[in-house]
Short mmCIF file of N, CA and C in Angstrom, two decimals:
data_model
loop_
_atom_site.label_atom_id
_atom_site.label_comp_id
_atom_site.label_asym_id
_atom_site.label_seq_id
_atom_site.Cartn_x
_atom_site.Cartn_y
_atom_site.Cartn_z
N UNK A 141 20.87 -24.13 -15.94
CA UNK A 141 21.29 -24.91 -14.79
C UNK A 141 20.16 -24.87 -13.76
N UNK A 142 19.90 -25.71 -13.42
CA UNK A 142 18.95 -26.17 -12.38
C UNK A 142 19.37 -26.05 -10.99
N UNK A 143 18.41 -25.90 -9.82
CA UNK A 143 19.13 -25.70 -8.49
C UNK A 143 19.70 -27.11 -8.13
N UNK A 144 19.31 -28.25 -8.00
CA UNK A 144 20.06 -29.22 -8.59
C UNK A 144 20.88 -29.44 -8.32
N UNK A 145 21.73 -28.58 -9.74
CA UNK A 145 22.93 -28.81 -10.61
C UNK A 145 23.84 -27.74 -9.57
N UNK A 146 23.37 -26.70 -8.64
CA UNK A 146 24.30 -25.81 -8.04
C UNK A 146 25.06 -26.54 -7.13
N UNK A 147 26.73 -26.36 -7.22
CA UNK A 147 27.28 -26.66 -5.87
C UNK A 147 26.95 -26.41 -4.43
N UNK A 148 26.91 -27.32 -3.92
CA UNK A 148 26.77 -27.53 -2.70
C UNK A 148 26.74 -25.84 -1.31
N UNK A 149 28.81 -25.64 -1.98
CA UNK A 149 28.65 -24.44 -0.70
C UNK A 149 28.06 -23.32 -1.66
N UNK A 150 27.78 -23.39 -3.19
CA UNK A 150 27.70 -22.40 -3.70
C UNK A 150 26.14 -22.11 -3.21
N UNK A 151 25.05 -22.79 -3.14
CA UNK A 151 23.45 -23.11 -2.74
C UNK A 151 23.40 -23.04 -1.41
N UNK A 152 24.53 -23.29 -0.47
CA UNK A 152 24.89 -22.57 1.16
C UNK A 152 24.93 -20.99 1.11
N UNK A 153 25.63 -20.33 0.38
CA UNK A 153 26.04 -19.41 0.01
C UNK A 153 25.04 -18.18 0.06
N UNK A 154 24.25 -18.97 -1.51
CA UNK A 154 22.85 -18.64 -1.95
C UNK A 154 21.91 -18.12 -0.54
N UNK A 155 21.59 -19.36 0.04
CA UNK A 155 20.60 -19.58 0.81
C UNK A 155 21.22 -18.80 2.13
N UNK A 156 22.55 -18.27 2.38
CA UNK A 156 22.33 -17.42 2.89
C UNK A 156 22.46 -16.02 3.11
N UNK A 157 22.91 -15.82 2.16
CA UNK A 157 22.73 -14.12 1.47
C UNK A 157 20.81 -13.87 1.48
N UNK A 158 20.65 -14.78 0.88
CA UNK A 158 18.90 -14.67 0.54
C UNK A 158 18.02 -14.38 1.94
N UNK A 159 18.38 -15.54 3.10
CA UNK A 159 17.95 -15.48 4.60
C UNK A 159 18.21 -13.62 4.79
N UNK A 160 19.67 -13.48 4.57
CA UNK A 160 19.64 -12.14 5.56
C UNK A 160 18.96 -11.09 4.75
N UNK A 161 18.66 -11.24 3.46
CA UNK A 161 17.82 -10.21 2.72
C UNK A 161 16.23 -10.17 3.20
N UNK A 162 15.62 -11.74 3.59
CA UNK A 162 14.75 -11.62 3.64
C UNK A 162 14.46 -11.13 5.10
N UNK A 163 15.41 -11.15 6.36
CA UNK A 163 15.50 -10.26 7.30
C UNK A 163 15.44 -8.56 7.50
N UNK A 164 16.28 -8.61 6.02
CA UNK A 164 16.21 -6.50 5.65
C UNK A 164 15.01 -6.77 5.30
N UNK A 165 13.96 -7.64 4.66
CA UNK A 165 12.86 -7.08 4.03
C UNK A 165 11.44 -6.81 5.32
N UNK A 166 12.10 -7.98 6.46
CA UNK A 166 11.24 -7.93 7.63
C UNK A 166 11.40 -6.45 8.21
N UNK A 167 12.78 -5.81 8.73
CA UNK A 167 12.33 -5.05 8.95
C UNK A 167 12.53 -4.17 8.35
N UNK A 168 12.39 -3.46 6.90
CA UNK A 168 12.03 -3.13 5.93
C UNK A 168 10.07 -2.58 6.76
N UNK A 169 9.43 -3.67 6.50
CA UNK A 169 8.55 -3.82 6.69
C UNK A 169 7.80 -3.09 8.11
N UNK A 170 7.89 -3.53 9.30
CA UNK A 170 8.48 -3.51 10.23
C UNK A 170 8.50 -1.53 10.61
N UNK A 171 9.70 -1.00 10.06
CA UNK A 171 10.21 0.16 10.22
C UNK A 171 8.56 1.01 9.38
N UNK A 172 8.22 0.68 8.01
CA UNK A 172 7.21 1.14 7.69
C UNK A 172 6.04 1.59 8.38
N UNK A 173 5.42 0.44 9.39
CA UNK A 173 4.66 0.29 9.72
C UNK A 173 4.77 1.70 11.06
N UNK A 174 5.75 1.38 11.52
CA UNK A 174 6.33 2.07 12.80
C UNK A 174 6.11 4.03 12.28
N UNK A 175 6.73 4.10 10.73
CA UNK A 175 6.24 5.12 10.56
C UNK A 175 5.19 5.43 9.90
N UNK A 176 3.88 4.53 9.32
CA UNK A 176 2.69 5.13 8.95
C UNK A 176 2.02 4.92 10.50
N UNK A 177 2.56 4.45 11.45
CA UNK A 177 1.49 4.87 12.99
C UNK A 177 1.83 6.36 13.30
N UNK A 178 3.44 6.57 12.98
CA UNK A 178 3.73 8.65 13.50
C UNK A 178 2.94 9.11 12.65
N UNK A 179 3.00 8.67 11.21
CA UNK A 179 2.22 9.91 10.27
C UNK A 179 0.58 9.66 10.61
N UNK A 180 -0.02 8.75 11.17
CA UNK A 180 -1.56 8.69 11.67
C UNK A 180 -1.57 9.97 12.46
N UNK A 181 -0.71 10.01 13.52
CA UNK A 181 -0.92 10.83 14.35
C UNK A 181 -0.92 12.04 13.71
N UNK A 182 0.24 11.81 12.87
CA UNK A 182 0.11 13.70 12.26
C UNK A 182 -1.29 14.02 11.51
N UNK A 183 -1.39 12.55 10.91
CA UNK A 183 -2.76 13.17 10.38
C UNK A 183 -4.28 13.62 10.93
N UNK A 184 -4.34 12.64 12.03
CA UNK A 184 -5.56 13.24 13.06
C UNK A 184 -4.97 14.88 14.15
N UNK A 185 -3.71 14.86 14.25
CA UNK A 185 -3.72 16.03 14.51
C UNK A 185 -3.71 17.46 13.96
N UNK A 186 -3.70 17.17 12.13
CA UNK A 186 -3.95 18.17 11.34
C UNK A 186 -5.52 17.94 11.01
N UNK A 187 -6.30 16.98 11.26
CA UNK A 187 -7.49 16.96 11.02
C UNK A 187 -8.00 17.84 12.02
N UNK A 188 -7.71 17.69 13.50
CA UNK A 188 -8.36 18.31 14.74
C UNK A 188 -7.76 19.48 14.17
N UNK A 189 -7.18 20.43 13.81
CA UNK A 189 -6.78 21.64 14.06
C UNK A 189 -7.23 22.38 12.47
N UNK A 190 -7.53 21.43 11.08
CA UNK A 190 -8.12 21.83 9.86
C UNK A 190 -6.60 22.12 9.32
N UNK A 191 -5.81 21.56 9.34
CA UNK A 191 -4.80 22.16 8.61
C UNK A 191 -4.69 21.00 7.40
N UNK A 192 -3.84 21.65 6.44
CA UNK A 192 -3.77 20.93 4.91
C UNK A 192 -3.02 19.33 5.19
N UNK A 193 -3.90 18.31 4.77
CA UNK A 193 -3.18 17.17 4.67
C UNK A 193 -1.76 17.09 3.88
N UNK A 194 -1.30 18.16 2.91
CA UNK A 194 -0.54 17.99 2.80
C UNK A 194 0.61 19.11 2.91
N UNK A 195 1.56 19.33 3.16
CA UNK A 195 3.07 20.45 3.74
C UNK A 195 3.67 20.21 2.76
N UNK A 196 3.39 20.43 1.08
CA UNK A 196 4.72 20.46 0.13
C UNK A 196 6.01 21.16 0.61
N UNK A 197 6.21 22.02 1.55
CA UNK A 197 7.49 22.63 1.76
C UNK A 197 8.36 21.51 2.64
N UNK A 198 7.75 21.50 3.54
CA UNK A 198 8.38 19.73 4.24
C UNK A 198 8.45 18.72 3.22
N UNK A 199 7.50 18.15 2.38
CA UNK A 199 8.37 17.38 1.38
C UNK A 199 9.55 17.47 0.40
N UNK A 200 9.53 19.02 0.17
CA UNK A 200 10.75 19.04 -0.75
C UNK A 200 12.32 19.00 0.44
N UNK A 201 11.64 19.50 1.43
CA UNK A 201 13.08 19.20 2.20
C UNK A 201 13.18 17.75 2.49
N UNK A 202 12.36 16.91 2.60
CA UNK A 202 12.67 15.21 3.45
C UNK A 202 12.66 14.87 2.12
N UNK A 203 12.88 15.31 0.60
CA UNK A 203 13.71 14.86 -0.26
C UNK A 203 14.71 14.74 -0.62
N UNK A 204 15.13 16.42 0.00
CA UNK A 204 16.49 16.61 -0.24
C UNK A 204 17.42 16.20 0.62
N UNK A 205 16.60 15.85 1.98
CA UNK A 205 17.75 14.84 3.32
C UNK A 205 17.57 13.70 2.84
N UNK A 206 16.53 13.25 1.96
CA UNK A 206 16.72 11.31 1.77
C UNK A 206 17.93 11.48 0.89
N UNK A 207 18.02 12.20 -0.20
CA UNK A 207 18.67 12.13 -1.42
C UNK A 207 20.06 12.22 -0.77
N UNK A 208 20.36 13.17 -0.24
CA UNK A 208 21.65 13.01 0.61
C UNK A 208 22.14 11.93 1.27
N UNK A 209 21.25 11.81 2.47
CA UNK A 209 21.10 10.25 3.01
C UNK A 209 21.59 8.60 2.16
N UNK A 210 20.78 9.08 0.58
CA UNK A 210 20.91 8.09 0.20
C UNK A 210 22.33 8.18 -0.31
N UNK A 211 22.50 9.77 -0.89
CA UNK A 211 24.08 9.83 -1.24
C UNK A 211 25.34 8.71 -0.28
N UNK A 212 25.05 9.00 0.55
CA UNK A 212 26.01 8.82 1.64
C UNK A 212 26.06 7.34 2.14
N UNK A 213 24.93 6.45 2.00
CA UNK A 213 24.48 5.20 1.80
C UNK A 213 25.06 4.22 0.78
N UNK A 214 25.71 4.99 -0.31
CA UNK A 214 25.87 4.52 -1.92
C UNK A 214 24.68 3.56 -2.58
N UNK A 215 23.63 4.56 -2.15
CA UNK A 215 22.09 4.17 -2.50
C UNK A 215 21.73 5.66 -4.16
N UNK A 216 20.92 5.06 -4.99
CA UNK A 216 20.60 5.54 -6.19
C UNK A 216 20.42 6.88 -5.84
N UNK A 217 20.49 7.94 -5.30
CA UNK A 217 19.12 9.53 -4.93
C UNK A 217 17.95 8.67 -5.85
N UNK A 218 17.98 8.88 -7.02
CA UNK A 218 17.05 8.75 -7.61
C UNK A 218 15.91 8.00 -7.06
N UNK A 219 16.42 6.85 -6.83
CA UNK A 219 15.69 5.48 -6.64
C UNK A 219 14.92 6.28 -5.26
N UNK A 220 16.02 6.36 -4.24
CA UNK A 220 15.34 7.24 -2.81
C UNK A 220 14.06 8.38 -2.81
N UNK A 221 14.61 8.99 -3.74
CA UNK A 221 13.30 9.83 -3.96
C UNK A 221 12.22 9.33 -4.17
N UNK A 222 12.09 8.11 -5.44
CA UNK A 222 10.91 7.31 -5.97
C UNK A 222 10.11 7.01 -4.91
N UNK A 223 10.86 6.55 -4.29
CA UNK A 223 10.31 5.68 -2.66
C UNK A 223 9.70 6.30 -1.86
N UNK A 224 10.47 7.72 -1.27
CA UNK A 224 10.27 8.78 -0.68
C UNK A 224 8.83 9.35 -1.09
N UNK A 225 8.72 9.56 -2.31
CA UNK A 225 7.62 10.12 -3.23
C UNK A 225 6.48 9.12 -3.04
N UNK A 226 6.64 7.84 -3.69
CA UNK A 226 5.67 6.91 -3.53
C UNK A 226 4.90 7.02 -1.55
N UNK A 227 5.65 6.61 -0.30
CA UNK A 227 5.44 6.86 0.81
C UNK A 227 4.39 8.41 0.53
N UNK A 228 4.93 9.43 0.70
CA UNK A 228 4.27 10.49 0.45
C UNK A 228 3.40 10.48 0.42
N UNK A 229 3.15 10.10 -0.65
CA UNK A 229 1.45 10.14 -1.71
C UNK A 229 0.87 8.67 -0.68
N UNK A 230 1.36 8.03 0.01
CA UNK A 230 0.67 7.41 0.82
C UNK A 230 -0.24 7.81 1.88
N UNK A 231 1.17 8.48 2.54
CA UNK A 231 0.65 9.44 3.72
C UNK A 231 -0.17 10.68 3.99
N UNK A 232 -0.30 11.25 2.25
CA UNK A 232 -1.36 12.41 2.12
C UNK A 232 -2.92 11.86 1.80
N UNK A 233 -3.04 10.73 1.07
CA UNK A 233 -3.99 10.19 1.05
C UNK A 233 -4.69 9.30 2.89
N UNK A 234 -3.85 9.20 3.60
CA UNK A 234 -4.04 8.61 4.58
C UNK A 234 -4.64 9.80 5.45
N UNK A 235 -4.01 11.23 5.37
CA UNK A 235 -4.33 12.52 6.08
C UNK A 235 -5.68 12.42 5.30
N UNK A 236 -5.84 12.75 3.98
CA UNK A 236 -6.93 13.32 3.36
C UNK A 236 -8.36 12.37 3.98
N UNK A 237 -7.96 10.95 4.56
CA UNK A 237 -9.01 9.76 4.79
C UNK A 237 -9.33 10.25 6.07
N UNK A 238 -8.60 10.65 6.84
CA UNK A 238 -8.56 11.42 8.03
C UNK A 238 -9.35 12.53 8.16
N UNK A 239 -9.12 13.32 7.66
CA UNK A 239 -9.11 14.48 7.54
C UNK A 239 -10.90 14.51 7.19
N UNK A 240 -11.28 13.36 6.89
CA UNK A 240 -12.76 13.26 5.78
C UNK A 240 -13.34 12.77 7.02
N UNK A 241 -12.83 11.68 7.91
CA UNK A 241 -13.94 11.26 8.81
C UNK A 241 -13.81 12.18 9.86
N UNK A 242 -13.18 12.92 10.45
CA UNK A 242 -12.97 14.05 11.12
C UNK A 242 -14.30 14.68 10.82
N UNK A 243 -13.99 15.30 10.05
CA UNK A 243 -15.18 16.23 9.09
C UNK A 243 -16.65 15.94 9.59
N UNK A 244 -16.64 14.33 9.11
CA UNK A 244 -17.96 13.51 8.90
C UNK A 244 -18.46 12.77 10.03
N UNK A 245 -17.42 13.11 11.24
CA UNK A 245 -17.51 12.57 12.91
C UNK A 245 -17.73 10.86 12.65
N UNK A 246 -16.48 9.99 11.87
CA UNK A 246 -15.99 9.25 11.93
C UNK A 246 -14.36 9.76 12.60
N UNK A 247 -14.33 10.01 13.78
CA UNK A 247 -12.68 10.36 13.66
C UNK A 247 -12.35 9.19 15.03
N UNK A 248 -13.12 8.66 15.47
CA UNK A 248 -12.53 7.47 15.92
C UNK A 248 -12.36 6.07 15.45
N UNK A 249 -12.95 5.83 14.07
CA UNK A 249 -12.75 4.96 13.30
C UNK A 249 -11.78 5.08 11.93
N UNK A 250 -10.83 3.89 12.32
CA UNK A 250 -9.98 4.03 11.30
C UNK A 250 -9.91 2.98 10.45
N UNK A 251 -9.39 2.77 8.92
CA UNK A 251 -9.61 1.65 8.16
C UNK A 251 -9.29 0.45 8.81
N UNK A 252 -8.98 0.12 10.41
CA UNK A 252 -8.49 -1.22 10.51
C UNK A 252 -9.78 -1.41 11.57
N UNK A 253 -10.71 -0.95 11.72
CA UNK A 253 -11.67 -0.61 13.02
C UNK A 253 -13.04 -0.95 11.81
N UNK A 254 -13.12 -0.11 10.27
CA UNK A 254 -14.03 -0.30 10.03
C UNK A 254 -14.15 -1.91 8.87
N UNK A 255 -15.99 -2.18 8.79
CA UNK A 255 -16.25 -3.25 8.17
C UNK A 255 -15.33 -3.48 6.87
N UNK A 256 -14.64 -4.46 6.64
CA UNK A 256 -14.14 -4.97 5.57
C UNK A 256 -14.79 -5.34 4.52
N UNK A 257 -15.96 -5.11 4.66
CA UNK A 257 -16.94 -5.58 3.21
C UNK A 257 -17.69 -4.46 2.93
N UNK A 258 -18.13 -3.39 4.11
CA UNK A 258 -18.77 -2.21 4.21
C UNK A 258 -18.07 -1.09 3.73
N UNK A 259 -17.00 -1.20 4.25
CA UNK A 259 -16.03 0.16 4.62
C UNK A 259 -16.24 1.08 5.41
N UNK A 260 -17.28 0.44 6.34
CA UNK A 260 -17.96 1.49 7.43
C UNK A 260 -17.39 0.54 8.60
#
């Protein structure tokens, strides 16, 4: 069946279930952003002080509050964790980038500051 061929309120329907998803995906988006600017901070402030880009003991706990969280959501744990995990490994690599120009007295330049063709 072709879109077409869909009834009328059924393609109303469609089109707006889809709108308000693509609203969760804005701020989806949005909320991300909001928290890789807190974790910047954490990361230049574990750079200034030399501490480990990454706190495995804090991650296993903000797994075990997502997983709950997600419990309580009637969201997968599983899936939450994936996500949780994936973010993570974002944010330790983002410390570790940190953590390197610190080092290398790049610590006021950050990937949105430096050349896009350079990487400097």
């Amino acid at each position: 069946m072709s879109t077409s061929e869909i009834d009328a309120s059924v393609q109303a329907e469609l089109n707006r279930l889809r709108e308000s998803i693509d609203n969760i995906d804005a701020a989806v988006v949005h909320m991300l952003a909001e928290r890789f600017k807190a974790t910047q901070q954490v990361g230049r402030l574990k750079a200034d002080h030399k501490l480990p880009p990454a706190d495995p003991a804090r991650e296993t706990r903000q797994i075990a509050r997502l997983r709950q969280l997600a419990q309580s959501a009637n969201l997968d744990p599983a899936f939450a964790e994936k996500l949780l995990n994936f973010i993570i490994a974002e944010v330790i690599r983002h410390h570790e980038r940190i953590a390197d120009e610190t080092e290398n007295g790049d610590a006021g330049r950050t990937a949105d500051t430096k050349d896009a063709a350079t990487g400097t």
